[in-house]
Amino acid sequence: MTASPVATSVQFNPETRLYIDGELRESRTGKTVDNINPATEEVLGTATDVGADDMEQAIAAARRAFDTTDWSTNHEFRRRCLLQLHDALQEEKEDIRAELIAEVGATVGMTFIAQLEWPLADAIRWPANYISEFAWERPLPDAALMGAPYHRKVVKEPVGVVGAITQWNFPFEIISNKLGQALATGNSVVLKPAMETPWSALRWCRIIAEKTDIPPGVVNIVPTSDNSIAQVLATDPRVDMVSFTGSTAVGKLIQRLGADTMKRTMLELGGKSAYLVREGADLEAALPGCVGALMHSGQGCALATRMLVPRSIYDQAAEVASATFGSLAVGDPADPNTFCGPLVSARQRDRVLNYIEIAKREGGRITVGGGVPEGLDRGYFVAPTVVADVEPHHTIFQEEIFGPVLSITPYNGGDDAAVELANNSTYGLAGAVMGPDDRAMAVARRIRTGSLMINNSLYYGADAPFGGYKMSGIGRQNGHEGFEQYLETKTIAYPLEAGQ
């Protein structure tokens, strides 16, 4: 591992105001929060911090916009507005990139894939174009149960007001996919972004206000550090749905809070995905491929952080993984040579370091890393870490760490044992299967998880539904299935002589 010194601060032109009912303004409370650079611990600037009155106004605006405008029914207008938004985001790409590097700690390389470039390409454009392709109505056969014949049809309508709550690890990506789908289907939105990364969310306020024709109230963006204010989105009866990306613990809370109003939920939650190496795999490709667990310093719910290997190659796998992790550059996320940047906060860094200590106490063997990298005492860094000799009952095998930590566990007994080990988790979000193609698909179908990669094939895209089994969530985001997530289904029967 090499340490890259962190450069001095960059000048920014951030948006720091909230956005409610078409107005860019400060919070009524006058409160602000500091935006901290996780690589330097320096204050980048501030962002507004909304209060209860602001949230009340945002929900009221979204309700009015949905109930009294034609946003929910005017398909062509929605498509035009979303394509305006897509084009405007392209114009500000480099400003967005700089903010992601500074406030999220995303490395330059990550901004060219899932942090920015991938969602920028199609997260808004794909659902915008799908508006004209989607089957908003479909006929059913005529019937005559009471004697007189009649027509029947099924129609799709937007859910209504969507409360969108987003995480800090991939803020642009998560916001893009929530707004794209929710708006394309005709809903209005109140977005509560993560306070750890406010600028990446608030830039959307200015873009929507100044560069699109999206009507006032259709999108409202309200950052708040007060969880009780954020929770109003799950309890207020004017909000019809909560779309949440984050931890399983918070997802459970949202379900409980929304139960009294029977609120629909889309929950994309935690993961503890398996990187399954099968007998006969190309080891030169499969073993170093475990480095995927370190994307964005391990702060990704879909990352495959449990490496499962045949016992016959266990020692070799541990050696290659350790050498791979130990060779990576850690440090300044703005340096193109850096592979691992900082964790988002001191709290997250300490959480990861605590998990490493738990792993050691339970019998795990640290083969590389295991602490703060030398030369990086400032900033929220953890060295890329490999933990060998991990058993299925160990905490590090079962719980999501959200940091640059890979566990390695051997198995005996071929594919049956491998699948059983992969499924030995309360989560089921993603995963990878590495090995001969002849049975890889059969193995993939047996793993209870929402998305899988076979031999480095990527499932990512705005057209691909994403979500999890078990404790990894409810529903799907993106693709046809994600589009329907934000829609209600209505069946209408009407007389033969009536209009359509």
PDB file of N, CA and C in Angstrom, residues 376-461:
ATOM      1  N   LEU A 376      -1.308   8.923   6.988  1.00  0.00           N
ATOM      2  CA  LEU A 376      -2.629   9.507   6.756  1.00  0.00           C
ATOM      3  C   LEU A 376      -3.364   9.657   8.091  1.00  0.00           C
ATOM      4  N   ASP A 377      -2.740  10.366   9.002  1.00  0.00           N
ATOM      5  CA  ASP A 377      -3.332  10.558  10.316  1.00  0.00           C
ATOM      6  C   ASP A 377      -4.477  11.563  10.288  1.00  0.00           C
ATOM      7  N   ARG A 378      -4.521  12.402   9.266  1.00  0.00           N
ATOM      8  CA  ARG A 378      -5.609  13.357   9.119  1.00  0.00           C
ATOM      9  C   ARG A 378      -6.515  12.878   7.995  1.00  0.00           C
ATOM     10  N   GLY A 379      -7.817  12.951   8.217  1.00  0.00           N
ATOM     11  CA  GLY A 379      -8.760  12.371   7.269  1.00  0.00           C
ATOM     12  C   GLY A 379      -9.269  11.048   7.807  1.00  0.00           C
ATOM     13  N   TYR A 380     -10.352  10.559   7.220  1.00  0.00           N
ATOM     14  CA  TYR A 380     -11.041   9.393   7.768  1.00  0.00           C
ATOM     15  C   TYR A 380     -10.677   8.133   6.982  1.00  0.00           C
ATOM     16  N   PHE A 381      -9.405   7.748   7.067  1.00  0.00           N
ATOM     17  CA  PHE A 381      -8.898   6.649   6.254  1.00  0.00           C
ATOM     18  C   PHE A 381      -8.804   5.348   7.049  1.00  0.00           C
ATOM     19  N   VAL A 382      -9.062   4.240   6.349  1.00  0.00           N
ATOM     20  CA  VAL A 382      -8.805   2.892   6.856  1.00  0.00           C
ATOM     21  C   VAL A 382      -8.062   2.141   5.761  1.00  0.00           C
ATOM     22  N   ALA A 383      -7.000   1.455   6.118  1.00  0.00           N
ATOM     23  CA  ALA A 383      -6.214   0.708   5.138  1.00  0.00           C
ATOM     24  C   ALA A 383      -7.025  -0.454   4.574  1.00  0.00           C
ATOM     25  N   PRO A 384      -6.884  -0.757   3.280  1.00  0.00           N
ATOM     26  CA  PRO A 384      -7.521  -1.953   2.720  1.00  0.00           C
ATOM     27  C   PRO A 384      -7.132  -3.185   3.525  1.00  0.00           C
ATOM     28  N   THR A 385      -8.128  -3.935   3.955  1.00  0.00           N
ATOM     29  CA  THR A 385      -7.918  -4.982   4.952  1.00  0.00           C
ATOM     30  C   THR A 385      -8.475  -6.309   4.468  1.00  0.00           C
ATOM     31  N   VAL A 386      -7.698  -7.359   4.620  1.00  0.00           N
ATOM     32  CA  VAL A 386      -8.146  -8.723   4.342  1.00  0.00           C
ATOM     33  C   VAL A 386      -8.150  -9.491   5.657  1.00  0.00           C
ATOM     34  N   VAL A 387      -9.264 -10.168   5.922  1.00  0.00           N
ATOM     35  CA  VAL A 387      -9.395 -10.994   7.122  1.00  0.00           C
ATOM     36  C   VAL A 387      -9.596 -12.441   6.673  1.00  0.00           C
ATOM     37  N   ALA A 388      -8.629 -13.299   6.958  1.00  0.00           N
ATOM     38  CA  ALA A 388      -8.714 -14.728   6.619  1.00  0.00           C
ATOM     39  C   ALA A 388      -9.252 -15.517   7.816  1.00  0.00           C
ATOM     40  N   ASP A 389      -9.495 -16.789   7.574  1.00  0.00           N
ATOM     41  CA  ASP A 389      -9.970 -17.719   8.616  1.00  0.00           C
ATOM     42  C   ASP A 389     -11.309 -17.284   9.206  1.00  0.00           C
ATOM     43  N   VAL A 390     -12.160 -16.721   8.370  1.00  0.00           N
ATOM     44  CA  VAL A 390     -13.478 -16.259   8.830  1.00  0.00           C
ATOM     45  C   VAL A 390     -14.494 -17.389   8.683  1.00  0.00           C
ATOM     46  N   GLU A 391     -15.228 -17.641   9.749  1.00  0.00           N
ATOM     47  CA  GLU A 391     -16.246 -18.686   9.767  1.00  0.00           C
ATOM     48  C   GLU A 391     -17.638 -18.069   9.601  1.00  0.00           C
ATOM     49  N   PRO A 392     -18.607 -18.869   9.122  1.00  0.00           N
ATOM     50  CA  PRO A 392     -19.950 -18.319   8.879  1.00  0.00           C
ATOM     51  C   PRO A 392     -20.610 -17.692  10.094  1.00  0.00           C
ATOM     52  N   HIS A 393     -20.256 -18.140  11.303  1.00  0.00           N
ATOM     53  CA  HIS A 393     -20.888 -17.563  12.483  1.00  0.00           C
ATOM     54  C   HIS A 393     -20.200 -16.293  12.959  1.00  0.00           C
ATOM     55  N   HIS A 394     -19.092 -15.914  12.347  1.00  0.00           N
ATOM     56  CA  HIS A 394     -18.387 -14.711  12.764  1.00  0.00           C
ATOM     57  C   HIS A 394     -19.189 -13.460  12.393  1.00  0.00           C
ATOM     58  N   THR A 395     -19.064 -12.447  13.213  1.00  0.00           N
ATOM     59  CA  THR A 395     -19.763 -11.180  12.969  1.00  0.00           C
ATOM     60  C   THR A 395     -19.399 -10.594  11.625  1.00  0.00           C
ATOM     61  N   ILE A 396     -18.112 -10.653  11.285  1.00  0.00           N
ATOM     62  CA  ILE A 396     -17.650 -10.052  10.041  1.00  0.00           C
ATOM     63  C   ILE A 396     -18.213 -10.763   8.812  1.00  0.00           C
ATOM     64  N   PHE A 397     -18.617 -12.010   8.951  1.00  0.00           N
ATOM     65  CA  PHE A 397     -19.238 -12.758   7.860  1.00  0.00           C
ATOM     66  C   PHE A 397     -20.695 -12.348   7.681  1.00  0.00           C
ATOM     67  N   GLN A 398     -21.363 -12.007   8.769  1.00  0.00           N
ATOM     68  CA  GLN A 398     -22.806 -11.807   8.748  1.00  0.00           C
ATOM     69  C   GLN A 398     -23.237 -10.346   8.649  1.00  0.00           C
ATOM     70  N   GLU A 399     -22.454  -9.422   9.181  1.00  0.00           N
ATOM     71  CA  GLU A 399     -22.911  -8.034   9.269  1.00  0.00           C
ATOM     72  C   GLU A 399     -22.220  -7.136   8.255  1.00  0.00           C
ATOM     73  N   GLU A 400     -22.971  -6.159   7.770  1.00  0.00           N
ATOM     74  CA  GLU A 400     -22.444  -5.211   6.799  1.00  0.00           C
ATOM     75  C   GLU A 400     -21.492  -4.232   7.487  1.00  0.00           C
ATOM     76  N   ILE A 401     -20.294  -4.096   6.944  1.00  0.00           N
ATOM     77  CA  ILE A 401     -19.260  -3.259   7.551  1.00  0.00           C
ATOM     78  C   ILE A 401     -19.215  -1.881   6.914  1.00  0.00           C
ATOM     79  N   PHE A 402     -19.374  -1.815   5.590  1.00  0.00           N
ATOM     80  CA  PHE A 402     -19.345  -0.557   4.841  1.00  0.00           C
ATOM     81  C   PHE A 402     -17.977   0.108   4.945  1.00  0.00           C
ATOM     82  N   GLY A 403     -16.968  -0.666   4.690  1.00  0.00           N
ATOM     83  CA  GLY A 403     -15.609  -0.158   4.681  1.00  0.00           C
ATOM     84  C   GLY A 403     -14.719  -1.086   3.873  1.00  0.00           C
ATOM     85  N   PRO A 404     -13.428  -0.767   3.752  1.00  0.00           N
ATOM     86  CA  PRO A 404     -12.518  -1.515   2.875  1.00  0.00           C
ATOM     87  C   PRO A 404     -12.027  -2.814   3.505  1.00  0.00           C
ATOM     88  N   VAL A 405     -12.957  -3.723   3.766  1.00  0.00           N
ATOM     89  CA  VAL A 405     -12.639  -4.961   4.475  1.00  0.00           C
ATOM     90  C   VAL A 405     -13.214  -6.152   3.711  1.00  0.00           C
ATOM     91  N   LEU A 406     -12.366  -7.120   3.404  1.00  0.00           N
ATOM     92  CA  LEU A 406     -12.766  -8.355   2.731  1.00  0.00           C
ATOM     93  C   LEU A 406     -12.540  -9.531   3.665  1.00  0.00           C
ATOM     94  N   SER A 407     -13.529 -10.399   3.785  1.00  0.00           N
ATOM     95  CA  SER A 407     -13.337 -11.643   4.531  1.00  0.00           C
ATOM     96  C   SER A 407     -13.172 -12.797   3.544  1.00  0.00           C
ATOM     97  N   ILE A 408     -12.408 -13.819   3.947  1.00  0.00           N
ATOM     98  CA  ILE A 408     -12.189 -14.999   3.101  1.00  0.00           C
ATOM     99  C   ILE A 408     -12.569 -16.242   3.894  1.00  0.00           C
ATOM    100  N   THR A 409     -13.409 -17.061   3.271  1.00  0.00           N
ATOM    101  CA  THR A 409     -13.899 -18.274   3.908  1.00  0.00           C
ATOM    102  C   THR A 409     -13.805 -19.432   2.923  1.00  0.00           C
ATOM    103  N   PRO A 410     -13.227 -20.571   3.332  1.00  0.00           N
ATOM    104  CA  PRO A 410     -13.143 -21.731   2.435  1.00  0.00           C
ATOM    105  C   PRO A 410     -14.399 -22.605   2.527  1.00  0.00           C
ATOM    106  N   TYR A 411     -14.619 -23.402   1.470  1.00  0.00           N
ATOM    107  CA  TYR A 411     -15.712 -24.375   1.497  1.00  0.00           C
ATOM    108  C   TYR A 411     -15.245 -25.681   0.881  1.00  0.00           C
ATOM    109  N   ASN A 412     -15.891 -26.767   1.281  1.00  0.00           N
ATOM    110  CA  ASN A 412     -15.696 -28.091   0.693  1.00  0.00           C
ATOM    111  C   ASN A 412     -17.018 -28.556   0.099  1.00  0.00           C
ATOM    112  N   GLY A 413     -16.958 -29.339  -0.962  1.00  0.00           N
ATOM    113  CA  GLY A 413     -18.181 -29.965  -1.447  1.00  0.00           C
ATOM    114  C   GLY A 413     -18.746 -29.424  -2.729  1.00  0.00           C
ATOM    115  N   GLY A 414     -17.979 -28.672  -3.494  1.00  0.00           N
ATOM    116  CA  GLY A 414     -18.423 -28.237  -4.807  1.00  0.00           C
ATOM    117  C   GLY A 414     -19.503 -27.167  -4.752  1.00  0.00           C
ATOM    118  N   ASP A 415     -20.304 -27.098  -5.829  1.00  0.00           N
ATOM    119  CA  ASP A 415     -21.275 -26.021  -5.979  1.00  0.00           C
ATOM    120  C   ASP A 415     -22.349 -26.033  -4.899  1.00  0.00           C
ATOM    121  N   ASP A 416     -22.770 -27.209  -4.471  1.00  0.00           N
ATOM    122  CA  ASP A 416     -23.814 -27.275  -3.443  1.00  0.00           C
ATOM    123  C   ASP A 416     -23.354 -26.586  -2.167  1.00  0.00           C
ATOM    124  N   ALA A 417     -22.140 -26.869  -1.735  1.00  0.00           N
ATOM    125  CA  ALA A 417     -21.605 -26.244  -0.532  1.00  0.00           C
ATOM    126  C   ALA A 417     -21.390 -24.752  -0.735  1.00  0.00           C
ATOM    127  N   ALA A 418     -20.952 -24.385  -1.947  1.00  0.00           N
ATOM    128  CA  ALA A 418     -20.712 -22.972  -2.238  1.00  0.00           C
ATOM    129  C   ALA A 418     -22.009 -22.175  -2.187  1.00  0.00           C
ATOM    130  N   VAL A 419     -23.064 -22.698  -2.773  1.00  0.00           N
ATOM    131  CA  VAL A 419     -24.357 -22.012  -2.769  1.00  0.00           C
ATOM    132  C   VAL A 419     -24.892 -21.897  -1.343  1.00  0.00           C
ATOM    133  N   GLU A 420     -24.766 -22.973  -0.579  1.00  0.00           N
ATOM    134  CA  GLU A 420     -25.241 -22.932   0.809  1.00  0.00           C
ATOM    135  C   GLU A 420     -24.513 -21.852   1.600  1.00  0.00           C
ATOM    136  N   LEU A 421     -23.217 -21.726   1.390  1.00  0.00           N
ATOM    137  CA  LEU A 421     -22.441 -20.719   2.098  1.00  0.00           C
ATOM    138  C   LEU A 421     -22.817 -19.311   1.630  1.00  0.00           C
ATOM    139  N   ALA A 422     -22.999 -19.149   0.328  1.00  0.00           N
ATOM    140  CA  ALA A 422     -23.392 -17.836  -0.202  1.00  0.00           C
ATOM    141  C   ALA A 422     -24.737 -17.400   0.370  1.00  0.00           C
ATOM    142  N   ASN A 423     -25.652 -18.363   0.553  1.00  0.00           N
ATOM    143  CA  ASN A 423     -26.988 -18.040   1.064  1.00  0.00           C
ATOM    144  C   ASN A 423     -27.046 -17.949   2.589  1.00  0.00           C
ATOM    145  N   ASN A 424     -25.926 -18.192   3.242  1.00  0.00           N
ATOM    146  CA  ASN A 424     -25.882 -18.120   4.704  1.00  0.00           C
ATOM    147  C   ASN A 424     -25.732 -16.663   5.128  1.00  0.00           C
ATOM    148  N   SER A 425     -26.816 -15.911   4.934  1.00  0.00           N
ATOM    149  CA  SER A 425     -26.813 -14.485   5.217  1.00  0.00           C
ATOM    150  C   SER A 425     -28.251 -14.009   5.326  1.00  0.00           C
ATOM    151  N   THR A 426     -28.479 -13.037   6.184  1.00  0.00           N
ATOM    152  CA  THR A 426     -29.811 -12.433   6.250  1.00  0.00           C
ATOM    153  C   THR A 426     -30.037 -11.473   5.092  1.00  0.00           C
ATOM    154  N   TYR A 427     -28.962 -11.132   4.386  1.00  0.00           N
ATOM    155  CA  TYR A 427     -29.056 -10.216   3.249  1.00  0.00           C
ATOM    156  C   TYR A 427     -29.153 -10.976   1.932  1.00  0.00           C
ATOM    157  N   GLY A 428     -29.500 -10.240   0.876  1.00  0.00           N
ATOM    158  CA  GLY A 428     -29.550 -10.829  -0.455  1.00  0.00           C
ATOM    159  C   GLY A 428     -29.638  -9.750  -1.513  1.00  0.00           C
ATOM    160  N   LEU A 429     -28.618  -8.900  -1.594  1.00  0.00           N
ATOM    161  CA  LEU A 429     -28.685  -7.770  -2.517  1.00  0.00           C
ATOM    162  C   LEU A 429     -27.978  -8.034  -3.839  1.00  0.00           C
ATOM    163  N   ALA A 430     -26.743  -8.524  -3.785  1.00  0.00           N
ATOM    164  CA  ALA A 430     -25.981  -8.703  -5.020  1.00  0.00           C
ATOM    165  C   ALA A 430     -24.991  -9.846  -4.829  1.00  0.00           C
ATOM    166  N   GLY A 431     -24.031  -9.949  -5.730  1.00  0.00           N
ATOM    167  CA  GLY A 431     -23.036 -11.001  -5.623  1.00  0.00           C
ATOM    168  C   GLY A 431     -22.360 -11.269  -6.941  1.00  0.00           C
ATOM    169  N   ALA A 432     -21.389 -12.187  -6.895  1.00  0.00           N
ATOM    170  CA  ALA A 432     -20.628 -12.539  -8.095  1.00  0.00           C
ATOM    171  C   ALA A 432     -20.307 -14.018  -8.067  1.00  0.00           C
ATOM    172  N   VAL A 433     -20.351 -14.632  -9.249  1.00  0.00           N
ATOM    173  CA  VAL A 433     -19.991 -16.039  -9.422  1.00  0.00           C
ATOM    174  C   VAL A 433     -18.863 -16.106 -10.433  1.00  0.00           C
ATOM    175  N   MET A 434     -17.731 -16.656 -10.023  1.00  0.00           N
ATOM    176  CA  MET A 434     -16.564 -16.771 -10.891  1.00  0.00           C
ATOM    177  C   MET A 434     -16.284 -18.252 -11.114  1.00  0.00           C
ATOM    178  N   GLY A 435     -16.238 -18.675 -12.371  1.00  0.00           N
ATOM    179  CA  GLY A 435     -15.960 -20.073 -12.659  1.00  0.00           C
ATOM    180  C   GLY A 435     -16.415 -20.472 -14.037  1.00  0.00           C
ATOM    181  N   PRO A 436     -16.244 -21.740 -14.391  1.00  0.00           N
ATOM    182  CA  PRO A 436     -16.590 -22.212 -15.730  1.00  0.00           C
ATOM    183  C   PRO A 436     -18.025 -21.855 -16.104  1.00  0.00           C
ATOM    184  N   ASP A 437     -18.215 -21.429 -17.349  1.00  0.00           N
ATOM    185  CA  ASP A 437     -19.516 -20.965 -17.799  1.00  0.00           C
ATOM    186  C   ASP A 437     -20.569 -22.065 -17.866  1.00  0.00           C
ATOM    187  N   ASP A 438     -20.162 -23.321 -17.955  1.00  0.00           N
ATOM    188  CA  ASP A 438     -21.140 -24.377 -18.215  1.00  0.00           C
ATOM    189  C   ASP A 438     -22.182 -24.492 -17.105  1.00  0.00           C
ATOM    190  N   ARG A 439     -21.803 -24.221 -15.865  1.00  0.00           N
ATOM    191  CA  ARG A 439     -22.757 -24.310 -14.774  1.00  0.00           C
ATOM    192  C   ARG A 439     -22.910 -23.002 -13.996  1.00  0.00           C
ATOM    193  N   ALA A 440     -22.286 -21.951 -14.461  1.00  0.00           N
ATOM    194  CA  ALA A 440     -22.329 -20.693 -13.723  1.00  0.00           C
ATOM    195  C   ALA A 440     -23.753 -20.152 -13.608  1.00  0.00           C
ATOM    196  N   MET A 441     -24.530 -20.250 -14.682  1.00  0.00           N
ATOM    197  CA  MET A 441     -25.895 -19.748 -14.641  1.00  0.00           C
ATOM    198  C   MET A 441     -26.742 -20.546 -13.664  1.00  0.00           C
ATOM    199  N   ALA A 442     -26.558 -21.851 -13.631  1.00  0.00           N
ATOM    200  CA  ALA A 442     -27.307 -22.684 -12.701  1.00  0.00           C
ATOM    201  C   ALA A 442     -26.987 -22.321 -11.256  1.00  0.00           C
ATOM    202  N   VAL A 443     -25.710 -22.062 -10.989  1.00  0.00           N
ATOM    203  CA  VAL A 443     -25.314 -21.634  -9.650  1.00  0.00           C
ATOM    204  C   VAL A 443     -25.915 -20.275  -9.322  1.00  0.00           C
ATOM    205  N   ALA A 444     -25.855 -19.341 -10.272  1.00  0.00           N
ATOM    206  CA  ALA A 444     -26.387 -18.001 -10.049  1.00  0.00           C
ATOM    207  C   ALA A 444     -27.878 -18.039  -9.714  1.00  0.00           C
ATOM    208  N   ARG A 445     -28.617 -18.907 -10.377  1.00  0.00           N
ATOM    209  CA  ARG A 445     -30.058 -18.989 -10.137  1.00  0.00           C
ATOM    210  C   ARG A 445     -30.379 -19.506  -8.733  1.00  0.00           C
ATOM    211  N   ARG A 446     -29.457 -20.212  -8.127  1.00  0.00           N
ATOM    212  CA  ARG A 446     -29.707 -20.779  -6.797  1.00  0.00           C
ATOM    213  C   ARG A 446     -29.343 -19.832  -5.663  1.00  0.00           C
ATOM    214  N   ILE A 447     -28.645 -18.757  -5.971  1.00  0.00           N
ATOM    215  CA  ILE A 447     -28.248 -17.801  -4.935  1.00  0.00           C
ATOM    216  C   ILE A 447     -29.372 -16.788  -4.754  1.00  0.00           C
ATOM    217  N   ARG A 448     -29.832 -16.646  -3.530  1.00  0.00           N
ATOM    218  CA  ARG A 448     -30.993 -15.803  -3.238  1.00  0.00           C
ATOM    219  C   ARG A 448     -30.554 -14.344  -3.058  1.00  0.00           C
ATOM    220  N   THR A 449     -30.441 -13.695  -4.191  1.00  0.00           N
ATOM    221  CA  THR A 449     -29.975 -12.312  -4.191  1.00  0.00           C
ATOM    222  C   THR A 449     -30.547 -11.604  -5.407  1.00  0.00           C
ATOM    223  N   GLY A 450     -30.661 -10.275  -5.322  1.00  0.00           N
ATOM    224  CA  GLY A 450     -31.363  -9.528  -6.356  1.00  0.00           C
ATOM    225  C   GLY A 450     -30.591  -9.304  -7.638  1.00  0.00           C
ATOM    226  N   SER A 451     -29.279  -9.248  -7.581  1.00  0.00           N
ATOM    227  CA  SER A 451     -28.455  -9.016  -8.767  1.00  0.00           C
ATOM    228  C   SER A 451     -27.186  -9.845  -8.660  1.00  0.00           C
ATOM    229  N   LEU A 452     -26.735 -10.381  -9.780  1.00  0.00           N
ATOM    230  CA  LEU A 452     -25.530 -11.209  -9.787  1.00  0.00           C
ATOM    231  C   LEU A 452     -24.689 -10.925 -11.031  1.00  0.00           C
ATOM    232  N   MET A 453     -23.384 -10.999 -10.844  1.00  0.00           N
ATOM    233  CA  MET A 453     -22.451 -10.923 -11.957  1.00  0.00           C
ATOM    234  C   MET A 453     -21.823 -12.300 -12.156  1.00  0.00           C
ATOM    235  N   ILE A 454     -21.769 -12.755 -13.380  1.00  0.00           N
ATOM    236  CA  ILE A 454     -21.087 -13.993 -13.715  1.00  0.00           C
ATOM    237  C   ILE A 454     -19.833 -13.632 -14.502  1.00  0.00           C
ATOM    238  N   ASN A 455     -18.684 -13.995 -13.952  1.00  0.00           N
ATOM    239  CA  ASN A 455     -17.401 -13.760 -14.632  1.00  0.00           C
ATOM    240  C   ASN A 455     -17.265 -12.326 -15.151  1.00  0.00           C
ATOM    241  N   ASN A 456     -17.487 -11.386 -14.222  1.00  0.00           N
ATOM    242  CA  ASN A 456     -17.246  -9.961 -14.465  1.00  0.00           C
ATOM    243  C   ASN A 456     -18.234  -9.297 -15.421  1.00  0.00           C
ATOM    244  N   SER A 457     -19.365  -9.941 -15.699  1.00  0.00           N
ATOM    245  CA  SER A 457     -20.420  -9.279 -16.465  1.00  0.00           C
ATOM    246  C   SER A 457     -21.197  -8.359 -15.528  1.00  0.00           C
ATOM    247  N   LEU A 458     -21.461  -7.126 -15.958  1.00  0.00           N
ATOM    248  CA  LEU A 458     -22.067  -6.118 -15.095  1.00  0.00           C
ATOM    249  C   LEU A 458     -23.577  -6.025 -15.327  1.00  0.00           C
ATOM    250  N   TYR A 459     -24.329  -5.973 -14.256  1.00  0.00           N
ATOM    251  CA  TYR A 459     -25.785  -5.860 -14.348  1.00  0.00           C
ATOM    252  C   TYR A 459     -26.263  -4.415 -14.338  1.00  0.00           C
ATOM    253  N   TYR A 460     -25.387  -3.459 -14.096  1.00  0.00           N
ATOM    254  CA  TYR A 460     -25.778  -2.077 -13.818  1.00  0.00           C
ATOM    255  C   TYR A 460     -26.427  -1.406 -15.025  1.00  0.00           C
ATOM    256  N   GLY A 461     -27.429  -0.561 -14.779  1.00  0.00           N
ATOM    257  CA  GLY A 461     -28.022   0.270 -15.812  1.00  0.00           C
ATOM    258  C   GLY A 461     -29.391   0.759 -15.396  1.00  0.00           C
TER     259      GLY A 461
END
